[in-house]
PDB file of C-alpha atoms and ligand atoms in Angstrom:
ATOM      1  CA  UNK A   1     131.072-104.292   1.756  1.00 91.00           C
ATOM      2  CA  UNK A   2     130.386-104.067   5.322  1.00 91.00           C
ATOM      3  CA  UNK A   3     130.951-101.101   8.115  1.00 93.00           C
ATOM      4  CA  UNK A   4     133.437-102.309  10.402  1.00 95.00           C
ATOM      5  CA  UNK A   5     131.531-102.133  13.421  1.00 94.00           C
ATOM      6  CA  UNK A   6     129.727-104.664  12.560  1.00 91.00           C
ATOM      7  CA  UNK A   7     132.299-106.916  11.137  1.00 91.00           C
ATOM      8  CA  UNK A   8     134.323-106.507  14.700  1.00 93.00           C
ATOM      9  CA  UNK A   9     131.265-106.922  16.679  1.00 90.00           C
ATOM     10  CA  UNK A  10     130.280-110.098  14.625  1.00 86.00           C
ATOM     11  CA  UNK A  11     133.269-111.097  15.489  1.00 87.00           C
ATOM     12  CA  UNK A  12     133.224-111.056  19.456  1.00 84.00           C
ATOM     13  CA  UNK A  13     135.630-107.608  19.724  1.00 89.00           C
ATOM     14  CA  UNK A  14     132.422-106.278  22.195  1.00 88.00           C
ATOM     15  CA  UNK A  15     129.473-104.534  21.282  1.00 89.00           C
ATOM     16  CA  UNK A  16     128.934-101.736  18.197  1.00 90.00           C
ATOM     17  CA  UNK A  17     129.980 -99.071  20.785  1.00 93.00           C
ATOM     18  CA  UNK A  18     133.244-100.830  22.358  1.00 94.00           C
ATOM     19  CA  UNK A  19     134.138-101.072  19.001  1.00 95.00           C
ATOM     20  CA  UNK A  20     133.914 -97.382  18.033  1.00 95.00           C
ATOM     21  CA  UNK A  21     135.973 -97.414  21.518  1.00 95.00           C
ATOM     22  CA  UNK A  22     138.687 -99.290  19.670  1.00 95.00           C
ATOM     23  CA  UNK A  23     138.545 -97.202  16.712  1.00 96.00           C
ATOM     24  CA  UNK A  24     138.768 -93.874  18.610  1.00 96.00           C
ATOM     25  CA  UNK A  25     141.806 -95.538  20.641  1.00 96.00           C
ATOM     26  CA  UNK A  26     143.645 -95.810  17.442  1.00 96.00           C
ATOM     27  CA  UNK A  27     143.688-100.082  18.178  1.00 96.00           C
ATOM     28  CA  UNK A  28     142.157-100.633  14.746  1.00 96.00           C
ATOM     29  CA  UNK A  29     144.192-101.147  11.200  1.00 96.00           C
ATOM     30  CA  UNK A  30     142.784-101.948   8.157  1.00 96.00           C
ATOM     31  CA  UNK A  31     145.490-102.910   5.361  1.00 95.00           C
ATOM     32  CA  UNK A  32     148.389-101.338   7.403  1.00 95.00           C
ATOM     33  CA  UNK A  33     146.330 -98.246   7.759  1.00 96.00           C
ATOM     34  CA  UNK A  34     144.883 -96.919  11.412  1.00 96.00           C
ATOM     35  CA  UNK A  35     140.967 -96.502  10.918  1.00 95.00           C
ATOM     36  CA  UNK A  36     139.088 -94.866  13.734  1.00 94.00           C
ATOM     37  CA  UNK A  37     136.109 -94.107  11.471  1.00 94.00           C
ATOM     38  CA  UNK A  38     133.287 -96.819  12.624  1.00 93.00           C
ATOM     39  CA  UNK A  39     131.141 -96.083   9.624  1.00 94.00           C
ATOM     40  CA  UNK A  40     134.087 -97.039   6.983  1.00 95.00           C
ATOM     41  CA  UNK A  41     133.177 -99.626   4.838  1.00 95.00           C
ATOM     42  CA  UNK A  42     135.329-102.854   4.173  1.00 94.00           C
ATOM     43  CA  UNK A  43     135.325-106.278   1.949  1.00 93.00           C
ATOM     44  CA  UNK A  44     135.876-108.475   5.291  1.00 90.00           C
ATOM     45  CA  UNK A  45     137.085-111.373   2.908  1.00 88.00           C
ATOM     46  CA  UNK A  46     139.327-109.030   1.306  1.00 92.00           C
ATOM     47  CA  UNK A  47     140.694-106.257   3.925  1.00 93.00           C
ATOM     48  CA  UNK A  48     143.689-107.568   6.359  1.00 95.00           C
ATOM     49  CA  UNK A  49     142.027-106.714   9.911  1.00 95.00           C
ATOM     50  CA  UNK A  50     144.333-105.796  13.060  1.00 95.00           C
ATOM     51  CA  UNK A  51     142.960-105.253  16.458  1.00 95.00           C
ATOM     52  CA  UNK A  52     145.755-104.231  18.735  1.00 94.00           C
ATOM     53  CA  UNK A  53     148.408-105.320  16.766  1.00 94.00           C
ATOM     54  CA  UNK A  54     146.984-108.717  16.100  1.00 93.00           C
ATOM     55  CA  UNK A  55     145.514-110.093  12.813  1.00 94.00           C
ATOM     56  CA  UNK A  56     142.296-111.321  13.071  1.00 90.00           C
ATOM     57  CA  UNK A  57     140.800-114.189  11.237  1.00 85.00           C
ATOM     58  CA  UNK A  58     137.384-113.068   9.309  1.00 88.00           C
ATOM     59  CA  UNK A  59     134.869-116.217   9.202  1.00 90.00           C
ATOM     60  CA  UNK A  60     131.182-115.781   8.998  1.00 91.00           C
ATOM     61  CA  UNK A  61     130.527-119.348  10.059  1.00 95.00           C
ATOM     62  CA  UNK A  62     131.356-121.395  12.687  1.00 96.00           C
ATOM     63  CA  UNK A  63     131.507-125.690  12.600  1.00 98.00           C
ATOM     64  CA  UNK A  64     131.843-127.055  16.065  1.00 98.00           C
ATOM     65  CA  UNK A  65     131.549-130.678  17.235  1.00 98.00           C
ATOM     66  CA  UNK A  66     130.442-131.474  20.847  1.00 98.00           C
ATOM     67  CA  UNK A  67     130.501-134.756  22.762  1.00 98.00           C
ATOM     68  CA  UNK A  68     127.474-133.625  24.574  1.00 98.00           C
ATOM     69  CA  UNK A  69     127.242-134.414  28.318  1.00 98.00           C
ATOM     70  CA  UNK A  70     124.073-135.435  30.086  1.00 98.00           C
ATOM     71  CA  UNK A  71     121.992-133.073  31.657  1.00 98.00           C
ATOM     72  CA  UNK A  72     122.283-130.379  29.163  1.00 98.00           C
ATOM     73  CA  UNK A  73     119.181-129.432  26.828  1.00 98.00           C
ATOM     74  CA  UNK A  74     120.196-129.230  22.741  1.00 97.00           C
ATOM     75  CA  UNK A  75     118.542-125.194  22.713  1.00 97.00           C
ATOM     76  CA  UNK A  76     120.185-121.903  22.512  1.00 97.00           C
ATOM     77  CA  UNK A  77     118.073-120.704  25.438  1.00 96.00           C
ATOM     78  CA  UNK A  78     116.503-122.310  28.414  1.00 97.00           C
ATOM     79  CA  UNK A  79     114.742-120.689  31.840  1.00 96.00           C
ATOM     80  CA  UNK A  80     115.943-124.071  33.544  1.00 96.00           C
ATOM     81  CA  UNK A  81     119.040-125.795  31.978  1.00 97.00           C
ATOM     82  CA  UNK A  82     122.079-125.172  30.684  1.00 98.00           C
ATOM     83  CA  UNK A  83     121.895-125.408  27.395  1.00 98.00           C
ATOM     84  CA  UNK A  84     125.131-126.757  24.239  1.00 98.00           C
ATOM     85  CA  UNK A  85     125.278-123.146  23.967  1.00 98.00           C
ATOM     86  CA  UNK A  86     126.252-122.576  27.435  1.00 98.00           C
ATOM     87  CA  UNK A  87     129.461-124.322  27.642  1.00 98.00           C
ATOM     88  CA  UNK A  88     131.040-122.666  25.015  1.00 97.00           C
ATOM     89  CA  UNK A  89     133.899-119.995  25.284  1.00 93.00           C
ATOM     90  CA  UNK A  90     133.038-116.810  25.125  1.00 87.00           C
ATOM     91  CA  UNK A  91     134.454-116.072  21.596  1.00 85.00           C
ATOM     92  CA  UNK A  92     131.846-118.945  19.587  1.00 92.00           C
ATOM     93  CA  UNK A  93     128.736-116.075  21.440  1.00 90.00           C
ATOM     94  CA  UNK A  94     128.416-113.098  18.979  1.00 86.00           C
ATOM     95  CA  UNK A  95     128.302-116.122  16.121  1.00 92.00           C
ATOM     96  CA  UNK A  96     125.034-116.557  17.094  1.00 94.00           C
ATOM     97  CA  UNK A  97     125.279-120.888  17.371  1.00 97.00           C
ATOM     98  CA  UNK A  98     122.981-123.172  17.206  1.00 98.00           C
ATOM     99  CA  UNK A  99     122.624-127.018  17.458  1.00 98.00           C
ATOM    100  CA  UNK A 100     121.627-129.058  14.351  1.00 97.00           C
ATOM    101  CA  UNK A 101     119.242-130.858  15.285  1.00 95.00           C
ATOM    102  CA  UNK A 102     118.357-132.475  19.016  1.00 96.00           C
ATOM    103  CA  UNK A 103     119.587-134.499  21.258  1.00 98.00           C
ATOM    104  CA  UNK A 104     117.649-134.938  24.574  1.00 98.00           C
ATOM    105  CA  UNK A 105     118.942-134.222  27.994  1.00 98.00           C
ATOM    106  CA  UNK A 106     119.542-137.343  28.566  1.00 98.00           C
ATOM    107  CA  UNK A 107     121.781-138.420  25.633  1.00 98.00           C
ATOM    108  CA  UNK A 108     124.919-138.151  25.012  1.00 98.00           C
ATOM    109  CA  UNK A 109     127.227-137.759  21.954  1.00 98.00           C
ATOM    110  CA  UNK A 110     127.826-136.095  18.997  1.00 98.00           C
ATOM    111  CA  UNK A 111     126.023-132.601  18.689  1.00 98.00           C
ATOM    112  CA  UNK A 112     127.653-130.071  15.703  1.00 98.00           C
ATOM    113  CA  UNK A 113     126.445-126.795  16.551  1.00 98.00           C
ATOM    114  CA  UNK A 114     126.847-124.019  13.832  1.00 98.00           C
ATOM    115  CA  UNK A 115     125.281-120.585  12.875  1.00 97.00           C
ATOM    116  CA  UNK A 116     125.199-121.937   8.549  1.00 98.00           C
ATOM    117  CA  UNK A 117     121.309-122.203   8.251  1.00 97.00           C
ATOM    118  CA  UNK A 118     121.876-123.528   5.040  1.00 97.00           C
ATOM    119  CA  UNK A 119     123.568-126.615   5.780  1.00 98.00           C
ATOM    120  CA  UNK A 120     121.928-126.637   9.176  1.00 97.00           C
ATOM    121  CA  UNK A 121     118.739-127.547   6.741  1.00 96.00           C
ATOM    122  CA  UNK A 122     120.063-129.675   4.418  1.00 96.00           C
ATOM    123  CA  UNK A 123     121.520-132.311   7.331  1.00 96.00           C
ATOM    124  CA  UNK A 124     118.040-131.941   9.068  1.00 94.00           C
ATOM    125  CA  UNK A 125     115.679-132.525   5.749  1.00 92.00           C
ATOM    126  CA  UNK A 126     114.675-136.318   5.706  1.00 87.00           C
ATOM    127  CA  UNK A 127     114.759-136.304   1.915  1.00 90.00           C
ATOM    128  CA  UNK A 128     118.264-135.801   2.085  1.00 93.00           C
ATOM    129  CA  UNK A 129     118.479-139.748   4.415  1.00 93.00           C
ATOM    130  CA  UNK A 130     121.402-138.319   6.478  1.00 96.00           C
ATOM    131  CA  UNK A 131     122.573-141.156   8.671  1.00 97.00           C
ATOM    132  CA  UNK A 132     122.295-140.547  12.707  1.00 97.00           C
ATOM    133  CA  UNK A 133     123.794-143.902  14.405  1.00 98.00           C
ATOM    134  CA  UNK A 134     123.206-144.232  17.971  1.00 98.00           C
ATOM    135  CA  UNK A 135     124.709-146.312  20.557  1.00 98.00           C
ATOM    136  CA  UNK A 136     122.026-147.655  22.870  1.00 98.00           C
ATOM    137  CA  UNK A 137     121.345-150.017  25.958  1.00 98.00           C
ATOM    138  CA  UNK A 138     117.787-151.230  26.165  1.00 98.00           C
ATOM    139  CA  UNK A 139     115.974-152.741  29.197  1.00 98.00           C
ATOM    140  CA  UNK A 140     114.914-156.105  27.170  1.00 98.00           C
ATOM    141  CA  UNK A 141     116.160-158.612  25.555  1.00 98.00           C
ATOM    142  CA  UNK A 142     116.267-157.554  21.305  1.00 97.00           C
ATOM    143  CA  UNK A 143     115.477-160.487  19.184  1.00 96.00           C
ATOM    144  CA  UNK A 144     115.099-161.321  15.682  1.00 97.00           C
ATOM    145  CA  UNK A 145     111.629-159.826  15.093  1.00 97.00           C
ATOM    146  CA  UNK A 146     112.820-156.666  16.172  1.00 98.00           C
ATOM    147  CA  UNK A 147     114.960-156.408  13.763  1.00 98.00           C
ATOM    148  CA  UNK A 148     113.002-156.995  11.109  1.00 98.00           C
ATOM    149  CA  UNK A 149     110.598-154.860  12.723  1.00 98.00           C
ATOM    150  CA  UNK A 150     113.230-152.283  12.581  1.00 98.00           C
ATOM    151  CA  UNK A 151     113.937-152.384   8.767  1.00 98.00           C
ATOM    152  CA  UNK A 152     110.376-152.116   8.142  1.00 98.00           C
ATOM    153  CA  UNK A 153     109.631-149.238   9.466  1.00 97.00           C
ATOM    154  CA  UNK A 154     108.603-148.796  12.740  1.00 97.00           C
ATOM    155  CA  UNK A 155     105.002-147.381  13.583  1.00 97.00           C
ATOM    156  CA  UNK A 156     105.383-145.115  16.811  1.00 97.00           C
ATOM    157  CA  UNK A 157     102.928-143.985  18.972  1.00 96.00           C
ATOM    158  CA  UNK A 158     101.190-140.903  17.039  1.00 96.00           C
ATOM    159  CA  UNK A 159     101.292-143.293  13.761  1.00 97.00           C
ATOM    160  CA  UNK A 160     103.855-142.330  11.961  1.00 97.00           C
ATOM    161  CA  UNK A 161     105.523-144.854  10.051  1.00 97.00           C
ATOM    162  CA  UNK A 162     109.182-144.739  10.663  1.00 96.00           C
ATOM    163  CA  UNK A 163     111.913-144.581   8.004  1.00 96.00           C
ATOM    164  CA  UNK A 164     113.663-148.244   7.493  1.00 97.00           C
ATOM    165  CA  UNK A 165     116.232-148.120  10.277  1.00 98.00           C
ATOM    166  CA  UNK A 166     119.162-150.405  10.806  1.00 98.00           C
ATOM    167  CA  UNK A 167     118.719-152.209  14.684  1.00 98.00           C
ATOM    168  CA  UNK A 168     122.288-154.524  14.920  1.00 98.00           C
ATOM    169  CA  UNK A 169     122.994-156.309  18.203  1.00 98.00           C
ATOM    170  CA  UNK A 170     125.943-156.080  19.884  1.00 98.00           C
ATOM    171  CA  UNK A 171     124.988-158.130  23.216  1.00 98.00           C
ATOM    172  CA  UNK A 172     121.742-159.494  24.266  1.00 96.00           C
ATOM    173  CA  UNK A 173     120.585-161.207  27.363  1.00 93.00           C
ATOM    174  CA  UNK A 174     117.617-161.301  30.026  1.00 91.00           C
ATOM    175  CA  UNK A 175     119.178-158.234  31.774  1.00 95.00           C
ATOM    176  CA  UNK A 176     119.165-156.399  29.002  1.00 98.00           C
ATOM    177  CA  UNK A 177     120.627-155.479  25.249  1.00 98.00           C
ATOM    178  CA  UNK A 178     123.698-153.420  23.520  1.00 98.00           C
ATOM    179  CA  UNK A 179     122.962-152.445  20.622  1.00 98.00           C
ATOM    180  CA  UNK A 180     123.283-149.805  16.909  1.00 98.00           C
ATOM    181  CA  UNK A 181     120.857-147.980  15.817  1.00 98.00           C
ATOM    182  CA  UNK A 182     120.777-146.020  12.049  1.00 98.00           C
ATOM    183  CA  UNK A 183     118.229-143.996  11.139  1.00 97.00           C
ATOM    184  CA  UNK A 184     118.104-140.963   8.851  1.00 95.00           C
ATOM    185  CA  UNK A 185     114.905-138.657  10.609  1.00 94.00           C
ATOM    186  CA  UNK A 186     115.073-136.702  13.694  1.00 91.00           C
ATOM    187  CA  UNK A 187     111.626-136.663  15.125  1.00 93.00           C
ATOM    188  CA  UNK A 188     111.244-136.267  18.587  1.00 94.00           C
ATOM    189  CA  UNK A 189     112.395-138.942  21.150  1.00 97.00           C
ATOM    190  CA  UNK A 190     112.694-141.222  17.601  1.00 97.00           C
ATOM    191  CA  UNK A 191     114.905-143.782  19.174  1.00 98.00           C
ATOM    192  CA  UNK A 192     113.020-144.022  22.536  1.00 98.00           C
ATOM    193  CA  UNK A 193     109.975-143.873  20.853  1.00 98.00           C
ATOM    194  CA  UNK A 194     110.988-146.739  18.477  1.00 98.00           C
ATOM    195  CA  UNK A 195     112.091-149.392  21.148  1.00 98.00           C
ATOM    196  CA  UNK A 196     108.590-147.888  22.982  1.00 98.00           C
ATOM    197  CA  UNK A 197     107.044-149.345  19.880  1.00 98.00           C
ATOM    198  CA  UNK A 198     108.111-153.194  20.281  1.00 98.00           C
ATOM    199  CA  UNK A 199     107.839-152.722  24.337  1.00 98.00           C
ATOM    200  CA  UNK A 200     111.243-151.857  25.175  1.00 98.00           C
ATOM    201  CA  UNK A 201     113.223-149.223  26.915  1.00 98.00           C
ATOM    202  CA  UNK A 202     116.186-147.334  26.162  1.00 98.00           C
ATOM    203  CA  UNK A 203     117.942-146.495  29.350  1.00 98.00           C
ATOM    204  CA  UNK A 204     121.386-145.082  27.682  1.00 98.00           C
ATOM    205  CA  UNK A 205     121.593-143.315  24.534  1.00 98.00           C
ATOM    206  CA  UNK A 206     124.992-142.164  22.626  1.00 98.00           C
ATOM    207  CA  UNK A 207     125.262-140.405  19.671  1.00 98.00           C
ATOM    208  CA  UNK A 208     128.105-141.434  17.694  1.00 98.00           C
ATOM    209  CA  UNK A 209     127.823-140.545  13.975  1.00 98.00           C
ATOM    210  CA  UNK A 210     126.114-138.224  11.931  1.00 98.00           C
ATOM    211  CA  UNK A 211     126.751-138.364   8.064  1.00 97.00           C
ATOM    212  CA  UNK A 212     130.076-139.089   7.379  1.00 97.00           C
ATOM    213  CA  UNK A 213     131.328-137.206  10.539  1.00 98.00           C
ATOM    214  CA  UNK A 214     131.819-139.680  14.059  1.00 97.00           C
ATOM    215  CA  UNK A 215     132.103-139.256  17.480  1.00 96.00           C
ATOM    216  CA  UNK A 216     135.686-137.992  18.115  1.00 85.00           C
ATOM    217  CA  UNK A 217     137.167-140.330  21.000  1.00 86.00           C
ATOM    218  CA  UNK A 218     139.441-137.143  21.953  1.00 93.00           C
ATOM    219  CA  UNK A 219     136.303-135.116  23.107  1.00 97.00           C
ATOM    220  CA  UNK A 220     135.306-136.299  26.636  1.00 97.00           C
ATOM    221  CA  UNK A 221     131.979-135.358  27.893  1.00 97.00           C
ATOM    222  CA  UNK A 222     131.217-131.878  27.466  1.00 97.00           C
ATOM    223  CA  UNK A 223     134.642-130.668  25.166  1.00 98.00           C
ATOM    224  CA  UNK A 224     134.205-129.731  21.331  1.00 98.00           C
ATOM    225  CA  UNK A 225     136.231-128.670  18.851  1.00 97.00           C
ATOM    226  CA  UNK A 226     136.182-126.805  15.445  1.00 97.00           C
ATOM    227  CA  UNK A 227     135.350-128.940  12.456  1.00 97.00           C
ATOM    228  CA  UNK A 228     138.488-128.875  10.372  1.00 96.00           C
ATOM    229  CA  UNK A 229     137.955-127.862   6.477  1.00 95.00           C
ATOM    230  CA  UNK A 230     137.977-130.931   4.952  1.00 97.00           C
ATOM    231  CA  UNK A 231     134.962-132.297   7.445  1.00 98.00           C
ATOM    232  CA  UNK A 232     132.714-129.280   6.438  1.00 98.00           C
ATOM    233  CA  UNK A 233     133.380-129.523   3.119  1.00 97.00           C
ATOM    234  CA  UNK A 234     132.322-133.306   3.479  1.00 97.00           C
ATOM    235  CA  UNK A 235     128.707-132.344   5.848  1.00 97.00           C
ATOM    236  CA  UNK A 236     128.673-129.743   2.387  1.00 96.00           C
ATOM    237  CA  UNK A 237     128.465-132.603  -0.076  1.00 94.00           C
ATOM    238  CA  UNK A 238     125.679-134.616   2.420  1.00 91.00           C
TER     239      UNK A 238
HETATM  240  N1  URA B 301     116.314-140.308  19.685  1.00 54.75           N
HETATM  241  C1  URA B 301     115.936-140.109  20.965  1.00 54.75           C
HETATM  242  O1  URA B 301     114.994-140.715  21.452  1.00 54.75           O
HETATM  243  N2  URA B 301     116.618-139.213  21.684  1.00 54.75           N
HETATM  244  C2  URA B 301     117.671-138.527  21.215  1.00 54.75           C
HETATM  245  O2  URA B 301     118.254-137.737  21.940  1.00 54.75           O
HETATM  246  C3  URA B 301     118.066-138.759  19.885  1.00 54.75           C
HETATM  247  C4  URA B 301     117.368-139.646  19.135  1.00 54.75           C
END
């Protein structure tokens, strides 16, 4: 049971006072019955909620997928940048969202942002090999050895020995190389710190799958959408 103050101010009707607001107004029903009492207790699962005459849709979590534009920093907060958070709608803010995991400023593509710790650390543990492929143009050449190099295990620059990571070409020349990446960690600048490794560059980066959930080609740069049941139910079974 939980005092419905809360549950409407968890739910983006305005703060703990604009909600007693509401209730004094006489705007607030719970099972067909007006409520003005902000201390009342309710089952939010349970109780059929109206605010002004509309029904309102208890959830304690929110699932979004982002195509996420460059330029923007994967943090709830920043002094300088936007941040994911930033560009959504007001409504997604008294959830409390966060990003799973990090993409840098610079890269593109799929982001889920969500406020479920739990499977927010379940898709980020490493034991749990959670796919992440990325799209990526690199400066070089990619060759054979790199490859190989690739599904060995990469050493990067502190020492760490990478997880075995997938590295298929798509195009290759002089100019420069298309290419997939799979891995299933999330340290820090992995990807550009991989190529880094075997003296390469990546100068685009593109998120576009994590676990069995891909890059929606509906979402331009900078859109998202609510995960629909079925997709959280399959990040659940990850
Ligand atoms: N690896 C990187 O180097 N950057 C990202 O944003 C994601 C993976």
């Amino acid at each position: 049971m939980e005092r419905i103050d809360k549950v409407l101010s968890n739910l983006g009707h305005g703060t703990r006072k604009e909600v007693k607001g509401l209730l004094k107004k006489g705007k607030v029903e719970i099972d067909g019955i007006i409520a003005s009492d902000s201390a009342m207790k309710i089952d939010p699962d349970k109780a059929v909620i109206k605010v002004s005459g509309e029904e309102i849709k208890y959830r304690k979590h929110i699932y979004l997928i982002m195509n996420k534009p460059a330029g923007v920093v994967s943090a709830t907060v920043d002094n300088h940048d936007e941040t994911v958070i930033d560009l959504l709608d007001e409504q997604y803010h008294s959830f409390k969202p966060f990003p799973i995991g990090r993409l840098d400023k610079d890269t593109v593509g799929l982001l889920l942002i969500t406020n479920d710790g739990e499977l927010n650390h379940k898709l980020i543990a490493p034991k749990n090999h959670v796919d992440k492929v990325y799209y990526a143009e690199i400066n070089k050449f990619i060759d054979e050895k790199d490859i190989s190099t690739f599904k060995n295990g990469v050493v990067i620059d502190d020492g760490y020995k990478c997880m075995p990571a997938i590295l298929e070409v798509l195009s290759a020349n002089e100019n420069g190389s298309e290419v997939m990446v799979t891995i299933q960690e999330g340290k820090f600048h992995q990807v550009k710190r991989m190529f880094e490794s075997v003296n390469k560059k990546v100068v685009f980066l593109r998120r576009i799958s994590f676990g069995p959930l891909k890059l929606d080609e509906s979402l331009s740069e900078g859109q998202y959408r609510e995960l629909t049941e079925e997709e959280i139910n399959s990040l659940k079974q990850v």
